[in-house]
Coordinates of C-alpha atoms and ligand atoms in Angstrom, one line a residue:
X149 CA 1.1 22.6 -11.1
X150 CA -0.1 24.8 -14.1
X151 CA -2.3 23.7 -17.0
X152 CA 0.8 22.9 -19.4
X153 CA 2.6 21.1 -16.9
X154 CA -0.4 18.9 -16.1
X155 CA -0.8 18.3 -19.7
X156 CA 2.8 17.3 -20.2
X157 CA 2.6 14.9 -17.3
X158 CA -0.5 13.4 -18.8
X159 CA 0.7 13.3 -22.3
X160 CA 3.7 11.0 -21.1
X161 CA 1.1 8.3 -20.3
X162 CA -1.5 9.0 -22.9
X163 CA -3.9 10.4 -20.4
X164 CA -4.8 14.0 -21.9
X165 CA -8.4 13.2 -21.9
X166 CA -8.6 13.9 -18.1
X167 CA -8.3 17.6 -19.0
X168 CA -11.2 17.5 -21.7
X169 CA -13.5 19.7 -19.4
X170 CA -11.0 22.0 -17.9
X171 CA -12.0 25.0 -19.9
X172 CA -15.6 24.7 -18.6
X173 CA -14.9 24.4 -15.0
X174 CA -14.8 27.1 -12.1
X175 CA -11.4 28.4 -11.2
X176 CA -11.8 26.3 -7.9
X177 CA -12.4 23.1 -9.9
X178 CA -9.8 23.6 -12.2
X179 CA -7.3 24.1 -9.3
X180 CA -8.6 20.9 -7.5
X181 CA -8.2 18.8 -10.8
X182 CA -4.7 20.1 -11.3
X183 CA -3.6 19.3 -7.8
X184 CA -5.0 15.9 -8.2
X185 CA -3.1 15.4 -11.3
X186 CA 0.0 16.5 -9.7
X187 CA -0.4 14.2 -6.7
X188 CA -1.3 11.1 -8.9
X189 CA 1.2 8.5 -10.2
X190 CA 0.1 7.7 -13.6
X191 CA 3.0 5.5 -14.5
X192 CA 0.9 2.5 -13.0
X193 CA -1.2 2.6 -16.2
X194 CA 1.8 1.7 -18.3
X195 CA 1.7 -1.9 -16.8
X196 CA -1.6 -2.1 -18.7
X197 CA -0.8 -0.3 -21.9
X198 CA 2.4 -2.2 -22.3
X199 CA 0.6 -5.5 -21.6
X200 CA 0.2 -7.3 -18.3
X201 CA 3.0 -9.5 -17.3
X202 CA 2.5 -11.7 -14.1
X203 CA 6.0 -12.6 -12.5
X204 CA 6.3 -16.3 -12.4
X205 CA 6.4 -17.7 -9.0
X206 CA 9.8 -19.1 -7.6
X207 CA 10.3 -22.4 -6.0
X208 CA 7.7 -23.0 -3.0
X209 CA 8.8 -25.1 -0.1
X210 CA 7.5 -25.3 3.5
X211 CA 8.2 -22.8 6.2
X212 CA 8.4 -23.7 10.0
X213 CA 5.9 -22.1 12.2
X214 CA 6.2 -21.5 16.0
X215 CA 3.3 -23.8 17.1
X216 CA 1.1 -23.1 20.1
X217 CA 2.8 -25.8 22.1
X218 CA 6.3 -24.1 21.7
X219 CA 4.6 -20.6 22.4
X220 CA 3.0 -22.0 25.5
X221 CA 6.2 -23.6 26.9
X222 CA 7.9 -20.1 26.4
X223 CA 4.8 -17.7 27.1
X224 CA 6.2 -16.2 30.3
X225 CA 9.6 -15.4 28.8
X226 CA 8.2 -14.0 25.5
X227 CA 5.6 -11.9 27.4
X228 CA 8.4 -10.4 29.6
X229 CA 10.4 -9.2 26.7
X230 CA 7.4 -7.9 24.8
X231 CA 6.2 -6.0 28.0
X232 CA 9.8 -4.6 28.2
X233 CA 9.8 -3.5 24.5
X234 CA 6.4 -1.9 25.0
X235 CA 7.3 0.0 28.1
X236 CA 10.4 1.2 26.5
X237 CA 8.0 2.9 23.9
X238 CA 9.5 0.6 21.3
X239 CA 6.4 -0.7 19.9
X240 CA 3.6 1.0 17.9
X241 CA 0.5 -0.3 16.2
X242 CA -0.8 0.5 12.8
X243 CA -4.5 0.0 11.8
X244 CA -5.0 -0.4 8.0
X245 CA -8.4 1.3 7.5
X246 CA -8.0 2.8 4.1
X247 CA -9.8 -0.1 2.3
X248 CA -13.2 0.3 0.6
X249 CA -14.9 -2.5 2.3
X250 CA -16.9 -3.3 -1.0
X251 CA -18.0 -6.7 0.1
X252 CA -19.5 -5.5 3.3
X253 CA -21.2 -2.8 1.2
X254 CA -21.7 -0.1 3.8
X255 CA -21.5 3.5 2.9
X256 CA -19.6 4.4 6.0
X257 CA -15.9 3.2 6.6
X258 CA -16.1 -0.6 7.7
X259 CA -14.6 0.3 11.2
X260 CA -17.9 2.4 11.9
X261 CA -20.1 -0.7 11.2
X262 CA -22.2 -1.6 14.4
X263 CA -22.2 -5.3 15.2
X264 CA -24.0 -5.0 18.3
X265 CA -27.4 -6.7 19.2
X266 CA -28.6 -5.1 22.3
X267 CA -26.3 -2.1 22.3
X268 CA -24.1 -0.4 19.8
X269 CA -20.7 -2.1 19.3
X270 CA -18.5 -0.8 16.5
X271 CA -15.7 -2.5 14.9
X272 CA -13.3 0.4 15.8
X273 CA -14.5 0.1 19.4
X274 CA -13.6 -3.4 19.4
X275 CA -10.2 -2.9 18.2
X276 CA -9.5 -0.1 20.8
X277 CA -10.9 -2.4 23.6
X278 CA -8.4 -5.1 22.5
X279 CA -5.5 -2.7 22.5
X280 CA -6.5 -1.2 25.8
X281 CA -6.1 -4.6 27.4
X282 CA -2.3 -4.3 26.6
X283 CA -2.2 -0.9 27.6
X284 CA -3.6 -1.8 31.1
X285 CA -1.2 -4.9 31.3
X286 CA 1.8 -2.6 30.4
X287 CA 0.8 0.4 32.2
X288 CA 1.8 2.7 29.4
X289 CA 0.1 4.2 26.2
X290 CA 0.9 2.7 23.0
X291 CA 1.0 4.8 19.7
X292 CA -1.7 3.9 17.3
X293 CA -1.3 5.1 13.8
X294 CA -4.5 5.0 11.7
X295 CA -4.5 4.7 8.1
X296 CA -7.6 6.1 6.2
X297 CA -8.0 7.2 2.7
X298 CA -9.1 10.1 0.8
X299 CA -12.5 8.4 0.5
X300 CA -13.0 8.0 4.3
X301 CA -10.6 10.1 6.3
X302 CA -13.3 12.8 7.4
X303 CA -15.8 10.2 8.5
X304 CA -13.4 8.2 10.2
X305 CA -11.7 11.1 12.1
X306 CA -15.0 12.7 13.0
X307 CA -16.4 9.3 14.4
X308 CA -13.6 8.8 16.6
X309 CA -13.8 12.3 17.9
X310 CA -17.6 11.9 18.4
X311 CA -17.0 8.5 20.3
X312 CA -14.3 10.4 22.5
X313 CA -11.7 7.8 21.0
X314 CA -13.3 5.0 23.0
X315 CA -11.5 6.2 25.9
X316 CA -8.1 5.8 24.4
X317 CA -5.6 8.7 25.0
X318 CA -6.0 10.7 21.9
X319 CA -2.4 12.1 22.1
X320 CA -1.4 8.5 21.1
X321 CA -3.8 8.2 18.0
X322 CA -2.5 9.6 14.8
X323 CA -4.4 9.5 11.5
X324 CA -2.6 9.5 8.1
X325 CA -4.2 9.3 4.6
X326 CA -3.0 6.6 2.3
X327 CA -1.8 7.3 -1.1
X328 CA -4.3 6.9 -4.0
X329 CA -3.9 5.1 -7.3
X330 CA -5.8 6.0 -10.6
X331 CA -8.3 3.3 -11.9
X332 CA -8.4 2.6 -15.6
X333 CA -10.2 1.0 -18.3
X334 CA -9.1 -2.4 -19.8
X335 CA -7.0 -0.2 -22.2
X336 CA -5.3 1.7 -19.5
X337 CA -7.3 4.8 -20.0
X338 CA -7.7 6.6 -16.6
X339 CA -11.5 6.9 -15.7
X340 CA -13.1 10.3 -14.6
X341 CA -15.3 10.5 -11.7
X342 CA -16.7 13.8 -12.5
X343 CA -15.7 16.6 -14.8
X344 CA -13.2 17.9 -12.3
X345 CA -12.2 14.5 -10.7
X346 CA -10.1 11.7 -11.6
X347 CA -11.4 8.2 -10.5
X348 CA -8.9 7.0 -7.8
X349 CA -8.9 4.3 -5.0
X350 CA -6.4 3.5 -2.2
X351 CA -3.2 1.9 -3.4
X352 CA -3.5 -1.4 -1.7
X353 CA -2.7 -2.7 1.7
X354 CA 1.0 -2.6 0.9
X355 CA 0.9 1.2 0.7
X356 CA 0.8 1.8 4.3
X357 CA 4.5 2.3 4.8
X358 CA 5.2 4.6 1.8
X359 CA 2.1 6.5 2.8
X360 CA 3.4 6.8 6.4
X361 CA 6.6 8.2 4.9
X362 CA 4.8 10.7 2.7
X363 CA 2.7 12.0 5.6
X364 CA 5.8 12.5 7.8
X365 CA 4.7 9.7 10.3
X366 CA 8.0 7.8 9.9
X367 CA 9.8 10.8 11.0
X368 CA 7.6 10.9 14.3
X369 CA 8.4 7.2 14.7
X370 CA 12.1 7.7 14.6
X371 CA 12.1 10.6 16.8
X372 CA 9.9 8.7 19.3
X373 CA 12.2 5.6 19.1
X374 CA 9.5 3.2 17.8
X375 CA 11.6 0.1 16.6
X376 CA 8.5 -2.3 16.0
X377 CA 5.1 -1.9 14.2
X378 CA 2.3 -4.1 14.7
X379 CA 0.3 -3.7 11.4
X380 CA -3.2 -5.1 11.4
X381 CA -6.5 -5.3 9.5
X382 CA -9.7 -3.3 10.5
X383 CA -11.9 -6.4 10.1
X384 CA -10.8 -8.9 12.6
X385 CA -12.8 -8.1 15.8
X386 CA -11.0 -10.6 18.1
X387 CA -7.2 -9.8 17.2
X388 CA -4.9 -9.0 19.9
X389 CA -2.9 -6.0 19.0
X390 CA 0.7 -5.1 20.3
X391 CA 0.6 -8.7 21.9
X392 CA 3.4 -8.7 24.2
X393 CA 4.1 -12.6 23.7
X394 CA 4.0 -12.3 20.1
X395 CA 6.5 -9.1 20.3
X396 CA 8.7 -11.2 22.6
X397 CA 8.8 -14.3 20.4
X398 CA 9.7 -12.3 17.3
X399 CA 12.7 -10.5 19.0
X400 CA 13.7 -13.7 20.5
X401 CA 14.0 -15.5 17.3
X402 CA 15.7 -12.4 15.8
X403 CA 13.3 -12.2 12.8
X404 CA 12.6 -9.0 10.8
X405 CA 8.9 -9.7 10.8
X406 CA 6.4 -11.9 12.8
X407 CA 3.1 -13.2 11.0
X408 CA 0.3 -14.3 13.2
X409 CA -1.0 -17.4 11.6
X410 CA -3.9 -19.9 12.2
X411 CA -4.2 -23.4 11.2
X412 CA -6.4 -23.6 8.2
X413 CA -9.9 -24.8 9.1
X414 CA -10.1 -27.0 6.0
X415 CA -7.9 -27.4 2.9
X416 CA -10.2 -25.0 0.9
X417 CA -10.3 -22.2 3.3
X418 CA -9.7 -19.0 1.6
X419 CA -6.5 -17.7 3.3
X420 CA -3.0 -17.3 2.1
X421 CA -0.4 -19.7 3.5
X422 CA 3.0 -19.0 4.7
X423 CA 5.9 -20.7 2.8
X424 CA 9.2 -20.1 1.6
X425 CA 9.8 -19.0 -2.0
X426 CA 13.3 -19.4 -3.3
X427 CA 14.5 -19.7 0.2
X428 CA 12.7 -16.4 1.4
X429 CA 9.6 -16.1 3.5
X430 CA 6.5 -15.7 1.2
X431 CA 2.7 -16.3 1.0
X432 CA 0.7 -18.3 -1.5
X433 CA -2.7 -16.7 -1.9
X434 CA -5.6 -19.1 -1.8
X435 CA -6.3 -18.7 -5.4
X436 CA -2.8 -19.8 -6.3
X437 CA -2.9 -22.9 -4.0
X438 CA -2.7 -26.1 -6.2
X439 CA -4.1 -29.5 -5.5
X440 CA -0.6 -30.7 -5.0
X441 CA 0.4 -28.0 -2.6
X442 CA -2.7 -28.7 -0.6
X443 CA -1.9 -32.4 -0.5
X444 CA 1.7 -32.0 0.6
X445 CA 2.6 -33.4 4.1
X446 CA 5.2 -32.7 6.4
X447 CA 7.4 -35.2 8.1
X448 CA 4.7 -35.7 10.9
X449 CA 2.1 -36.4 8.3
X450 CA 0.5 -33.0 8.7
X451 CA -0.3 -30.7 6.0
X452 CA 3.0 -28.9 5.0
X453 CA 1.3 -25.6 4.0
X454 CA -1.4 -25.2 6.7
X455 CA -0.9 -21.9 8.4
X456 CA -3.0 -19.1 7.2
X457 CA -2.1 -15.4 7.4
X458 CA -4.7 -13.1 9.2
X459 CA -3.1 -9.8 8.3
X460 CA -1.6 -9.3 11.6
X461 CA 2.3 -8.7 11.3
X462 CA 4.9 -7.2 13.5
X463 CA 7.7 -5.5 11.4
X464 CA 11.1 -4.2 12.5
X465 CA 10.8 -0.7 11.1
X466 CA 14.4 -0.1 10.2
X467 CA 14.2 -2.8 7.6
X468 CA 11.0 -1.5 6.1
X469 CA 12.8 1.6 5.1
X470 CA 15.4 -0.3 3.2
X471 CA 13.0 -2.5 1.4
X472 CA 10.6 0.3 0.6
X473 CA 13.4 2.0 -1.4
X474 CA 13.0 -0.9 -3.8
X475 CA 9.7 -0.9 -5.5
X476 CA 6.9 -3.2 -4.4
X477 CA 5.4 -5.3 -7.3
X478 CA 2.3 -3.8 -8.8
X479 CA -0.9 -6.0 -8.7
X480 CA -3.5 -5.3 -11.3
X481 CA -6.9 -6.1 -10.1
X482 CA -10.3 -6.0 -12.0
X483 CA -12.8 -4.1 -10.1
X484 CA -16.2 -2.3 -10.5
X485 CA -15.3 1.2 -10.8
X486 CA -17.8 4.0 -10.8
X487 CA -17.2 6.6 -13.6
X488 CA -18.5 9.3 -15.9
X489 CA -19.2 8.3 -19.3
X490 CA -18.7 10.2 -22.5
X491 CA -21.8 12.0 -22.2
X492 CA -21.1 13.1 -18.6
X493 CA -23.6 10.6 -17.1
X494 CA -22.3 9.0 -13.7
X495 CA -22.4 5.2 -13.9
X496 CA -22.2 2.7 -11.2
X497 CA -21.4 -0.5 -12.9
X498 CA -22.9 -3.7 -11.8
X499 CA -19.8 -6.0 -12.9
X500 CA -16.2 -5.2 -13.3
X501 CA -15.4 -2.7 -16.0
X502 CA -11.6 -2.0 -15.2
X503 CA -8.6 -2.3 -13.4
X504 CA -7.4 -0.9 -10.1
X505 CA -3.7 -0.9 -9.1
X506 CA -2.5 -2.2 -5.7
X507 CA 0.7 -3.1 -3.8
X508 CA 0.3 -5.7 -1.3
X509 CA 1.7 -6.3 2.3
X510 CA 2.6 -9.8 1.4
X511 CA 5.3 -8.7 -1.1
X512 CA 6.8 -6.7 1.9
X513 CA 7.3 -10.1 3.7
X514 CA 8.9 -11.5 0.7
X515 CA 11.4 -8.7 0.5
X516 CA 12.6 -9.4 4.1
X517 CA 15.2 -12.3 4.9
X518 CA 13.4 -13.6 8.0
X519 CA 9.8 -14.2 9.2
X520 CA 8.4 -16.1 12.3
X521 CA 5.0 -17.5 11.7
X522 CA 3.5 -17.5 15.1
X523 CA 0.4 -19.7 15.5
X524 CA -2.7 -18.2 17.3
X525 CA -5.9 -20.1 18.4
X526 CA -8.4 -19.3 15.7
X527 CA -11.4 -19.4 17.9
X528 CA -9.8 -16.7 20.2
X529 CA -8.0 -14.4 17.7
X530 CA -9.7 -14.7 14.4
X531 CA -12.9 -13.1 13.5
X532 CA -12.9 -11.4 10.3
X533 CA -15.7 -9.4 8.8
X534 CA -15.6 -9.3 5.1
X535 CA -19.3 -10.0 4.1
X536 CA -22.6 -9.4 5.3
X537 CA -23.7 -13.1 5.7
X538 CA -22.0 -16.5 5.4
X539 CA -18.3 -17.1 6.0
X540 CA -16.2 -14.3 7.4
X541 CA -19.4 -12.3 8.1
X542 CA -21.1 -10.2 10.7
X543 CA -22.9 -13.5 11.8
X544 CA -19.8 -15.6 12.1
X545 CA -18.0 -12.7 13.9
X546 CA -20.8 -12.2 16.5
X547 CA -20.9 -16.0 17.3
X548 CA -17.1 -15.9 17.9
X549 CA -17.2 -12.7 19.9
X550 CA -20.1 -14.4 22.1
X551 CA -17.9 -17.5 22.4
X552 CA -15.2 -15.4 24.0
X553 CA -17.4 -13.7 26.5
X554 CA -17.9 -10.4 24.6
X555 CA -21.6 -8.9 25.1
X556 CA -23.1 -7.7 22.0
Ligands
UTP70 P1 -9.3 -6.2 2.0 O1 -8.4 -6.6 1.2 O2 -10.2 -7.1 2.8 O3 -10.1 -5.0 1.5 O4 -8.4 -5.4 3.1 P2 -11.3 -4.2 2.1 O5 -11.3 -2.8 1.2 O6 -11.4 -4.0 3.6 O7 -12.6 -4.9 1.5 P3 -13.2 -5.3 0.2 O8 -12.2 -6.3 -0.6 O9 -13.2 -4.0 -0.7 O10 -14.4 -6.0 0.5 C1 -7.7 -5.9 4.4 C2 -7.3 -4.8 5.0 O11 -6.4 -3.8 4.4 C3 -6.9 -2.5 4.4 C4 -8.4 -2.8 4.6 O12 -9.1 -1.5 5.2 C5 -8.4 -4.0 5.7 O13 -8.1 -3.6 7.0 N1 -6.7 -1.9 3.0 C6 -7.0 -2.6 1.9 C7 -6.3 -0.6 3.2 O14 -6.0 0.0 4.2 N2 -5.9 0.1 1.9 C8 -6.2 -0.5 0.9 O15 -6.0 0.0 -0.4 C9 -6.7 -1.8 0.9

């Protein structure tokens, strides 16, 4: 892309200020900036400049989850189906590690965090260890796709190499970078990070499939014959990945997606709950859960919206291709965005100063016809690390790891 083309592209969205320093840059920096402009989708800013419109929610009704009792009664059969699927090479795993981990506040990628006490125990190490349990059980390697972002790709890949992939077969680990979205002021003006760099951030946890497509990973998936993708977050150090029983249950119920869920610890727990919205699977985020929703009971007198999602989903890949041709809704999120001010000073704000643009995995669920909420025991499979202390923290995860016999 040359200067004029970049200028025309920016002019469409009123973002010409991004070229303000162009003439003062070295040739290399000029090239870098033009290529960043070429690779960035500025259309997202129109959602601010045209006025933010939240789409109203549809009619919310309860969804039936497969409970632990039902799972235990069929565990053998589900596990058999799951193992057959894995051994046939039809299941892969996708680790979402493109996030910024701002709440944990570490300079390194979240997965590099050492949660050990007497010895190093890295988050990535726990994840690989958990996946190795299934590899050992199935007697076959499972392809693991790791999504990084522009911000953490080099450090993540270098770390895995340095740790010798935690004994995983490196031919089965594939890194790909998530697409980035520009960050903007409250008026929709894209921030600059430096004179030759636009402020961008990863485009949300719903960006994984289109980023896989753009990185050519889906071609590999089709060639290899992978049909199911188990997508999971980096921060749950107890989660089971490519869990044969979960895979078997989702297949046996002929669902497009399976969602691991936990019973809410208390009505106010900050987890999104599964539901139906206008008859389709959906999730009500914790901040959208009304008093009335929290108090609704089912026919057994149990809370009707009691199953929280833990960001561990099993998608039938074929259907993702179809839904990703339709655009996912864009979420506009207020965040602290480091930027360069008018005088060229770099500012690290202490409070939110603008918007980031994200797509969310939960909207992918809503675009599919069928979903199996699959209950797991929260004390065995849910130890998220979001914060340094308190709820969902390093402290709480350590307690749960110890409870599960894991040495730290
Ligand atoms: P969170 O929503 O908890 O975000 O991500 P985060 O970036 O890890 O942490 P905060 O909110 O900044 O403190 C849930 C999962 O989705 C991934 C994260 O890496 C994590 O595994 N994610 C999130 C991405 O891969 N890309 C994104 O753009 C956002």
